[in-house]
Amino acid sequence: EADIYQTPRYLVIGTGKKITLECSQTMGHDKMYWYQQDPGMELHLIHYSYGVNSTEKGDLSSESTVSRIRTEHFPLTLESARPSHTSQYLCASSQRRGGQETQYFGPGTRLLVL
Amino acid sequence: DQQVKQNSPSLSVQEGRISILNCDYTNSMFDYFLWYKKYPAEGPTFLISISSIKDKNEDGRFTVFLNKSAKHLSLHIVPSQPGDSAVYFCAARGARYSGAGSYQLTFGKGTKLSVIP
């Protein structure tokens, strides 16, 4: 069982506000990811990190930014929230073992921007 | 262009019967496939995976079959239980190398399974 945490679980916020979604894992995994998912749709990768001070953008363009100052922590920030940012945000982590690699997900943050 | 397709948005099965969830992919570079289960308002939970060098992997009530020539995989759940009711996502790894020895996962849109008591 994976130990990966996200806060807040739900967030309702007004347009223009700055928000930070927290993600932490206690497994010591090198790799961490942020996905965005809308209802009935696939998960889209928006950011990933292979270790401390490493961050890359994913397939889906996002106005959010991320940082990886500590192995266990991978926060996502929106400087100015807009209604188009309303979605579910899922954090995941993984480590390669025995030639295979499985991503483990946190519970997600449901964001509603009014 | 969707590289991983789950063409059935929903599936209803009677408790105790077999549930079969299907997934098709288009990219022959995918080399590892995973199934995740997701309850509403929770993150996906890893269920089972299969490497492209195998055609079957079994874990308890869950079996995944891979047909590489048809670019098709399926998840069988036997017997189905009401607690299996969730959205099931198929994911494929490979085709897009991201560096540091890792490949990105590509997900399907999911199939909502309802197991009727």
mmCIF file of C-alpha atoms in Angstrom, chain A residues 10-113:
data_model
loop_
_atom_site.group_PDB
_atom_site.id
_atom_site.type_symbol
_atom_site.label_atom_id
_atom_site.label_comp_id
_atom_site.label_asym_id
_atom_site.label_seq_id
_atom_site.Cartn_x
_atom_site.Cartn_y
_atom_site.Cartn_z
ATOM 1 C CA TYR A 10 -11.586 19.790 -1.720
ATOM 2 C CA LEU A 11 -11.102 23.482 -2.456
ATOM 3 C CA VAL A 12 -13.590 26.119 -3.571
ATOM 4 C CA ILE A 13 -11.958 29.429 -4.368
ATOM 5 C CA GLY A 14 -12.621 32.656 -6.209
ATOM 6 C CA THR A 15 -11.078 33.745 -9.477
ATOM 7 C CA GLY A 16 -7.698 35.418 -9.193
ATOM 8 C CA LYS A 17 -6.632 33.761 -5.959
ATOM 9 C CA LYS A 18 -3.270 32.061 -5.571
ATOM 10 C CA ILE A 19 -3.461 28.428 -4.474
ATOM 11 C CA THR A 20 -1.011 25.681 -3.609
ATOM 12 C CA LEU A 21 -1.962 22.026 -3.708
ATOM 13 C CA GLU A 22 0.195 19.903 -1.422
ATOM 14 C CA CYS A 23 1.501 16.414 -2.144
ATOM 15 C CA SER A 24 3.742 14.347 0.099
ATOM 16 C CA GLN A 25 4.938 10.755 0.004
ATOM 17 C CA THR A 26 6.721 8.775 2.685
ATOM 18 C CA MET A 27 8.074 5.988 0.492
ATOM 19 C CA GLY A 28 11.272 7.733 -0.561
ATOM 20 C CA HIS A 29 10.275 7.509 -4.219
ATOM 21 C CA ASP A 30 12.449 9.462 -6.614
ATOM 22 C CA LYS A 31 9.774 10.196 -9.188
ATOM 23 C CA MET A 32 6.645 12.227 -8.620
ATOM 24 C CA TYR A 33 3.866 13.330 -10.955
ATOM 25 C CA TRP A 34 0.859 15.635 -11.190
ATOM 26 C CA TYR A 35 -2.130 14.644 -13.313
ATOM 27 C CA GLN A 36 -5.301 16.529 -14.137
ATOM 28 C CA GLN A 37 -8.540 14.657 -14.701
ATOM 29 C CA ASP A 38 -11.963 15.885 -15.734
ATOM 30 C CA PRO A 39 -15.067 13.674 -15.241
ATOM 31 C CA GLY A 40 -15.291 10.878 -17.790
ATOM 32 C CA MET A 41 -11.914 11.690 -19.236
ATOM 33 C CA GLU A 42 -8.436 10.198 -19.083
ATOM 34 C CA LEU A 43 -5.731 11.369 -16.718
ATOM 35 C CA HIS A 44 -3.410 13.918 -18.317
ATOM 36 C CA LEU A 45 0.134 14.426 -17.074
ATOM 37 C CA ILE A 46 0.843 18.096 -16.363
ATOM 38 C CA HIS A 47 4.137 17.944 -14.399
ATOM 39 C CA TYR A 48 6.705 15.398 -13.302
ATOM 40 C CA SER A 49 9.937 15.242 -11.355
ATOM 41 C CA TYR A 50 12.744 12.697 -11.222
ATOM 42 C CA GLY A 51 14.277 13.984 -8.059
ATOM 43 C CA VAL A 52 15.162 17.027 -6.029
ATOM 44 C CA ASN A 53 15.489 20.172 -8.152
ATOM 45 C CA SER A 54 14.197 18.326 -11.242
ATOM 46 C CA THR A 55 10.850 19.321 -12.769
ATOM 47 C CA GLU A 56 9.434 18.944 -16.263
ATOM 48 C CA LYS A 57 6.170 19.798 -17.974
ATOM 49 C CA GLY A 58 3.916 16.980 -19.086
ATOM 50 C CA ASP A 59 1.796 16.487 -22.168
ATOM 51 C CA LEU A 60 -1.047 18.748 -21.129
ATOM 52 C CA SER A 61 -0.209 22.406 -21.067
ATOM 53 C CA SER A 62 -0.890 23.887 -17.662
ATOM 54 C CA GLU A 63 -0.552 27.338 -16.154
ATOM 55 C CA SER A 64 0.462 25.762 -12.873
ATOM 56 C CA THR A 65 4.017 25.491 -11.581
ATOM 57 C CA VAL A 66 5.696 22.911 -9.357
ATOM 58 C CA SER A 67 8.775 22.651 -7.186
ATOM 59 C CA ARG A 68 10.782 19.762 -5.736
ATOM 60 C CA ILE A 69 12.984 20.997 -2.947
ATOM 61 C CA ARG A 70 12.640 17.819 -0.876
ATOM 62 C CA THR A 71 12.258 14.236 -2.084
ATOM 63 C CA GLU A 72 8.993 13.703 -0.257
ATOM 64 C CA HIS A 73 7.266 16.948 -1.224
ATOM 65 C CA PHE A 74 5.940 18.063 -4.627
ATOM 66 C CA PRO A 75 3.582 21.055 -4.350
ATOM 67 C CA LEU A 76 1.651 22.530 -7.286
ATOM 68 C CA THR A 77 0.875 26.240 -7.434
ATOM 69 C CA LEU A 78 -1.598 28.286 -9.432
ATOM 70 C CA GLU A 79 -0.685 31.988 -9.236
ATOM 71 C CA SER A 80 -4.105 33.200 -10.337
ATOM 72 C CA ALA A 81 -6.929 30.675 -10.364
ATOM 73 C CA ARG A 82 -9.531 30.762 -13.142
ATOM 74 C CA PRO A 83 -12.769 28.785 -13.703
ATOM 75 C CA SER A 84 -10.974 26.830 -16.454
ATOM 76 C CA HIS A 85 -8.716 25.391 -13.732
ATOM 77 C CA THR A 86 -11.671 23.589 -12.182
ATOM 78 C CA SER A 87 -10.731 19.908 -12.218
ATOM 79 C CA GLN A 88 -9.416 17.051 -10.130
ATOM 80 C CA TYR A 89 -5.665 17.097 -9.511
ATOM 81 C CA LEU A 90 -3.952 13.796 -8.759
ATOM 82 C CA CYS A 91 -0.434 13.385 -7.434
ATOM 83 C CA ALA A 92 1.524 10.156 -7.895
ATOM 84 C CA SER A 93 4.960 8.756 -7.134
ATOM 85 C CA SER A 94 6.966 5.805 -8.380
ATOM 86 C CA GLN A 95 10.298 4.034 -8.157
ATOM 87 C CA ARG A 96 11.793 1.479 -10.486
ATOM 88 C CA ARG A 97 12.098 -1.972 -8.905
ATOM 89 C CA GLY A 98 12.980 -5.218 -10.615
ATOM 90 C CA GLY A 99 12.764 -3.624 -14.035
ATOM 91 C CA GLN A 100 9.213 -2.473 -13.516
ATOM 92 C CA GLU A 101 7.761 0.730 -12.245
ATOM 93 C CA THR A 102 4.297 1.327 -10.858
ATOM 94 C CA GLN A 103 2.821 4.720 -10.104
ATOM 95 C CA TYR A 104 0.919 5.078 -6.850
ATOM 96 C CA PHE A 105 -1.646 7.825 -6.503
ATOM 97 C CA GLY A 106 -2.777 10.087 -3.729
ATOM 98 C CA PRO A 107 -6.482 10.690 -3.012
ATOM 99 C CA GLY A 108 -6.642 13.781 -5.217
ATOM 100 C CA THR A 109 -7.732 17.392 -4.780
ATOM 101 C CA ARG A 110 -11.030 18.513 -6.283
ATOM 102 C CA LEU A 111 -10.701 22.173 -7.203
ATOM 103 C CA LEU A 112 -13.627 24.437 -8.014
ATOM 104 C CA VAL A 113 -12.853 27.977 -9.119
#
